Amino acid sequence: MHRHLWTLAGCLAFILGLIGIPLPILPTVPFLILAAWCWAKGSPRFHHWLTTHKHLGPLIAAWREHRTVPRCAKTLAILMLAASLSGGIYLPDNNHLKPALALIILTLMLWVWRLPEA
């Protein structure tokens, strides 16, 4: 039963990570790392698939081995966050939400910027 829960949690984290690819406010790599961790406990087959994936596997490997994120991933994340911030400024009728949105996005940008690079 526990294996099924770990597998389900990994699937949920993986789906959130995939959603985070086009949505800059939702981080991709942390969800993929969480999915790999859950699948290591619940589904060795899914864990192996994710960690050996051509595009996603190196991100997880860099984090596991060196606790680093590739520079291109950091740059892309910061650019996507900047695009979100610029788009959020033009949201109509949400003037009370704009400062909160700006604070969240700027905090995420600072966090991403401070991550060690691969």
C-alpha atoms as an extended CHARMM CRD file, in Angstrom:
* protein
*
       118  EXT
         1         1  MET       CA              0.0000000000        0.0000000000        0.0000000000  PROA      1               0.0000000000
         2         2  HSD       CA              2.8160000000        2.4280000000        0.8570000000  PROA      2               0.0000000000
         3         3  ARG       CA              4.4560000000        1.8070000000       -2.5120000000  PROA      3               0.0000000000
         4         4  HSD       CA              1.2620000000        2.8850000000       -4.2640000000  PROA      4               0.0000000000
         5         5  LEU       CA              1.0930000000        6.0940000000       -2.2180000000  PROA      5               0.0000000000
         6         6  TRP       CA              4.7320000000        6.9170000000       -2.9940000000  PROA      6               0.0000000000
         7         7  THR       CA              4.0950000000        6.2300000000       -6.6760000000  PROA      7               0.0000000000
         8         8  LEU       CA              0.9910000000        8.4340000000       -6.6420000000  PROA      8               0.0000000000
         9         9  ALA       CA              2.8810000000       11.2260000000       -4.8710000000  PROA      9               0.0000000000
        10        10  GLY       CA              5.6510000000       10.9390000000       -7.4790000000  PROA      10              0.0000000000
        11        11  CYS       CA              3.1130000000       11.1580000000      -10.2990000000  PROA      11              0.0000000000
        12        12  LEU       CA              1.5700000000       14.2710000000       -8.7610000000  PROA      12              0.0000000000
        13        13  ALA       CA              4.9940000000       15.9060000000       -8.3250000000  PROA      13              0.0000000000
        14        14  PHE       CA              5.9460000000       14.9660000000      -11.8840000000  PROA      14              0.0000000000
        15        15  ILE       CA              2.7360000000       16.4710000000      -13.2900000000  PROA      15              0.0000000000
        16        16  LEU       CA              3.3200000000       19.6790000000      -11.3170000000  PROA      16              0.0000000000
        17        17  GLY       CA              6.8680000000       19.7770000000      -12.6590000000  PROA      17              0.0000000000
        18        18  LEU       CA              5.5990000000       19.4190000000      -16.2190000000  PROA      18              0.0000000000
        19        19  ILE       CA              3.0510000000       22.1700000000      -15.6470000000  PROA      19              0.0000000000
        20        20  GLY       CA              5.9120000000       24.3090000000      -14.3610000000  PROA      20              0.0000000000
        21        21  ILE       CA              7.7150000000       24.1750000000      -17.6920000000  PROA      21              0.0000000000
        22        22  PRO       CA              5.4080000000       26.7020000000      -19.4060000000  PROA      22              0.0000000000
        23        23  LEU       CA              4.2730000000       28.4200000000      -16.1640000000  PROA      23              0.0000000000
        24        24  PRO       CA              7.1670000000       30.4160000000      -14.7320000000  PROA      24              0.0000000000
        25        25  ILE       CA              5.6130000000       30.8840000000      -11.2870000000  PROA      25              0.0000000000
        26        26  LEU       CA              5.6580000000       27.1150000000      -10.7030000000  PROA      26              0.0000000000
        27        27  PRO       CA              9.1710000000       25.6540000000      -10.3790000000  PROA      27              0.0000000000
        28        28  THR       CA             10.0120000000       22.5980000000      -12.4680000000  PROA      28              0.0000000000
        29        29  VAL       CA             13.2280000000       21.1520000000      -11.0580000000  PROA      29              0.0000000000
        30        30  PRO       CA             12.1510000000       20.9320000000       -7.3880000000  PROA      30              0.0000000000
        31        31  PHE       CA              9.0520000000       18.9910000000       -8.3940000000  PROA      31              0.0000000000
        32        32  LEU       CA             11.1270000000       16.6590000000      -10.5710000000  PROA      32              0.0000000000
        33        33  ILE       CA             13.5200000000       16.0590000000       -7.6690000000  PROA      33              0.0000000000
        34        34  LEU       CA             10.5350000000       15.3310000000       -5.4330000000  PROA      34              0.0000000000
        35        35  ALA       CA              9.1020000000       12.9570000000       -8.0470000000  PROA      35              0.0000000000
        36        36  ALA       CA             12.4180000000       11.0940000000       -8.2710000000  PROA      36              0.0000000000
        37        37  TRP       CA             12.5750000000       10.8080000000       -4.4760000000  PROA      37              0.0000000000
        38        38  CYS       CA              8.9930000000        9.5060000000       -4.2350000000  PROA      38              0.0000000000
        39        39  TRP       CA              9.4710000000        7.0830000000       -7.1150000000  PROA      39              0.0000000000
        40        40  ALA       CA             12.6720000000        5.7710000000       -5.5420000000  PROA      40              0.0000000000
        41        41  LYS       CA             10.4720000000        4.6020000000       -2.6670000000  PROA      41              0.0000000000
        42        42  GLY       CA              7.4670000000        3.5180000000       -4.7050000000  PROA      42              0.0000000000
        43        43  SER       CA              8.3290000000        2.6360000000       -8.2890000000  PROA      43              0.0000000000
        44        44  PRO       CA             11.8710000000        1.7050000000       -9.3010000000  PROA      44              0.0000000000
        45        45  ARG       CA             10.7400000000        1.5850000000      -12.9310000000  PROA      45              0.0000000000
        46        46  PHE       CA              9.4730000000        5.2000000000      -12.9460000000  PROA      46              0.0000000000
        47        47  HSD       CA             12.5200000000        6.3160000000      -10.9320000000  PROA      47              0.0000000000
        48        48  HSD       CA             14.8800000000        4.7600000000      -13.4630000000  PROA      48              0.0000000000
        49        49  TRP       CA             12.9470000000        6.2930000000      -16.3660000000  PROA      49              0.0000000000
        50        50  LEU       CA             13.0730000000        9.7870000000      -14.8560000000  PROA      50              0.0000000000
        51        51  THR       CA             16.7010000000        9.7100000000      -13.7720000000  PROA      51              0.0000000000
        52        52  THR       CA             17.8700000000        8.3900000000      -17.1550000000  PROA      52              0.0000000000
        53        53  HSD       CA             15.6210000000       10.6860000000      -19.2230000000  PROA      53              0.0000000000
        54        54  LYS       CA             17.5410000000       12.5390000000      -21.9330000000  PROA      54              0.0000000000
        55        55  HSD       CA             16.4360000000       16.0460000000      -20.8680000000  PROA      55              0.0000000000
        56        56  LEU       CA             15.1970000000       15.7010000000      -17.2840000000  PROA      56              0.0000000000
        57        57  GLY       CA             17.7380000000       13.2410000000      -15.9140000000  PROA      57              0.0000000000
        58        58  PRO       CA             20.7650000000       15.5870000000      -15.9920000000  PROA      58              0.0000000000
        59        59  LEU       CA             18.8990000000       18.1930000000      -13.9110000000  PROA      59              0.0000000000
        60        60  ILE       CA             18.1940000000       15.6290000000      -11.2160000000  PROA      60              0.0000000000
        61        61  ALA       CA             21.7220000000       14.2040000000      -11.3900000000  PROA      61              0.0000000000
        62        62  ALA       CA             23.3170000000       17.6600000000      -11.0110000000  PROA      62              0.0000000000
        63        63  TRP       CA             21.2080000000       18.3250000000       -7.9370000000  PROA      63              0.0000000000
        64        64  ARG       CA             21.8810000000       14.9120000000       -6.3840000000  PROA      64              0.0000000000
        65        65  GLU       CA             25.6260000000       14.9240000000       -6.9490000000  PROA      65              0.0000000000
        66        66  HSD       CA             26.5680000000       18.5580000000       -6.4460000000  PROA      66              0.0000000000
        67        67  ARG       CA             23.4270000000       20.3850000000       -5.2450000000  PROA      67              0.0000000000
        68        68  THR       CA             23.6970000000       22.6210000000       -8.3130000000  PROA      68              0.0000000000
        69        69  VAL       CA             21.4460000000       23.8010000000      -11.1220000000  PROA      69              0.0000000000
        70        70  PRO       CA             22.7430000000       24.3150000000      -14.6850000000  PROA      70              0.0000000000
        71        71  ARG       CA             23.3010000000       27.9640000000      -15.5960000000  PROA      71              0.0000000000
        72        72  CYS       CA             21.0070000000       27.6870000000      -18.6200000000  PROA      72              0.0000000000
        73        73  ALA       CA             18.1580000000       26.4600000000      -16.3640000000  PROA      73              0.0000000000
        74        74  LYS       CA             18.7110000000       29.3550000000      -13.9600000000  PROA      74              0.0000000000
        75        75  THR       CA             18.8170000000       31.8880000000      -16.7780000000  PROA      75              0.0000000000
        76        76  LEU       CA             15.6660000000       30.5140000000      -18.3680000000  PROA      76              0.0000000000
        77        77  ALA       CA             13.8560000000       30.4950000000      -15.0170000000  PROA      77              0.0000000000
        78        78  ILE       CA             14.7980000000       34.1080000000      -14.3110000000  PROA      78              0.0000000000
        79        79  LEU       CA             13.7570000000       35.2090000000      -17.8020000000  PROA      79              0.0000000000
        80        80  MET       CA             10.4030000000       33.4420000000      -17.4720000000  PROA      80              0.0000000000
        81        81  LEU       CA              9.8600000000       35.0040000000      -14.0470000000  PROA      81              0.0000000000
        82        82  ALA       CA             10.6900000000       38.4350000000      -15.4920000000  PROA      82              0.0000000000
        83        83  ALA       CA              8.1630000000       37.8440000000      -18.2800000000  PROA      83              0.0000000000
        84        84  SER       CA              5.5550000000       36.8990000000      -15.6710000000  PROA      84              0.0000000000
        85        85  LEU       CA              6.3030000000       40.0150000000      -13.6810000000  PROA      85              0.0000000000
        86        86  SER       CA              6.0030000000       42.2350000000      -16.7390000000  PROA      86              0.0000000000
        87        87  GLY       CA              2.7730000000       40.5520000000      -17.7790000000  PROA      87              0.0000000000
        88        88  GLY       CA              1.3890000000       40.7800000000      -14.2510000000  PROA      88              0.0000000000
        89        89  ILE       CA              1.8200000000       44.5460000000      -14.2130000000  PROA      89              0.0000000000
        90        90  TYR       CA             -0.7700000000       44.8090000000      -16.9680000000  PROA      90              0.0000000000
        91        91  LEU       CA             -3.4340000000       42.7200000000      -15.2230000000  PROA      91              0.0000000000
        92        92  PRO       CA             -6.6440000000       44.7310000000      -15.2400000000  PROA      92              0.0000000000
        93        93  ASP       CA             -8.5680000000       45.5070000000      -12.0340000000  PROA      93              0.0000000000
        94        94  ASN       CA             -6.1060000000       43.7530000000       -9.7200000000  PROA      94              0.0000000000
        95        95  ASN       CA             -4.1470000000       46.6880000000       -8.3460000000  PROA      95              0.0000000000
        96        96  HSD       CA             -4.2540000000       45.2450000000       -4.8370000000  PROA      96              0.0000000000
        97        97  LEU       CA             -2.6650000000       41.9860000000       -6.0470000000  PROA      97              0.0000000000
        98        98  LYS       CA              0.1480000000       43.5380000000       -8.0690000000  PROA      98              0.0000000000
        99        99  PRO       CA              2.4740000000       44.2730000000       -5.1020000000  PROA      99              0.0000000000
       100       100  ALA       CA              2.0230000000       40.7380000000       -3.7510000000  PROA      100             0.0000000000
       101       101  LEU       CA              2.6910000000       39.2610000000       -7.2040000000  PROA      101             0.0000000000
       102       102  ALA       CA              5.7960000000       41.4180000000       -7.5900000000  PROA      102             0.0000000000
       103       103  LEU       CA              7.0700000000       40.4110000000       -4.1370000000  PROA      103             0.0000000000
       104       104  ILE       CA              6.5510000000       36.6950000000       -4.8070000000  PROA      104             0.0000000000
       105       105  ILE       CA              8.2000000000       36.8130000000       -8.2310000000  PROA      105             0.0000000000
       106       106  LEU       CA             11.1460000000       38.9230000000       -7.0620000000  PROA      106             0.0000000000
       107       107  THR       CA             11.6730000000       36.5610000000       -4.1130000000  PROA      107             0.0000000000
       108       108  LEU       CA             11.6610000000       33.5730000000       -6.4830000000  PROA      108             0.0000000000
       109       109  MET       CA             14.1200000000       35.3460000000       -8.7730000000  PROA      109             0.0000000000
       110       110  LEU       CA             16.4680000000       36.0010000000       -5.8630000000  PROA      110             0.0000000000
       111       111  TRP       CA             16.2000000000       32.3920000000       -4.6980000000  PROA      111             0.0000000000
       112       112  VAL       CA             16.9530000000       31.0540000000       -8.2020000000  PROA      112             0.0000000000
       113       113  TRP       CA             19.8410000000       33.5100000000       -8.6460000000  PROA      113             0.0000000000
       114       114  ARG       CA             21.4510000000       32.3150000000       -5.3920000000  PROA      114             0.0000000000
       115       115  LEU       CA             21.3450000000       28.6160000000       -6.2750000000  PROA      115             0.0000000000
       116       116  PRO       CA             24.8020000000       27.1810000000       -6.9800000000  PROA      116             0.0000000000
       117       117  GLU       CA             25.5440000000       26.6870000000      -10.6760000000  PROA      117             0.0000000000
       118       118  ALA       CA             26.6580000000       23.4900000000      -12.3240000000  PROA      118             0.0000000000
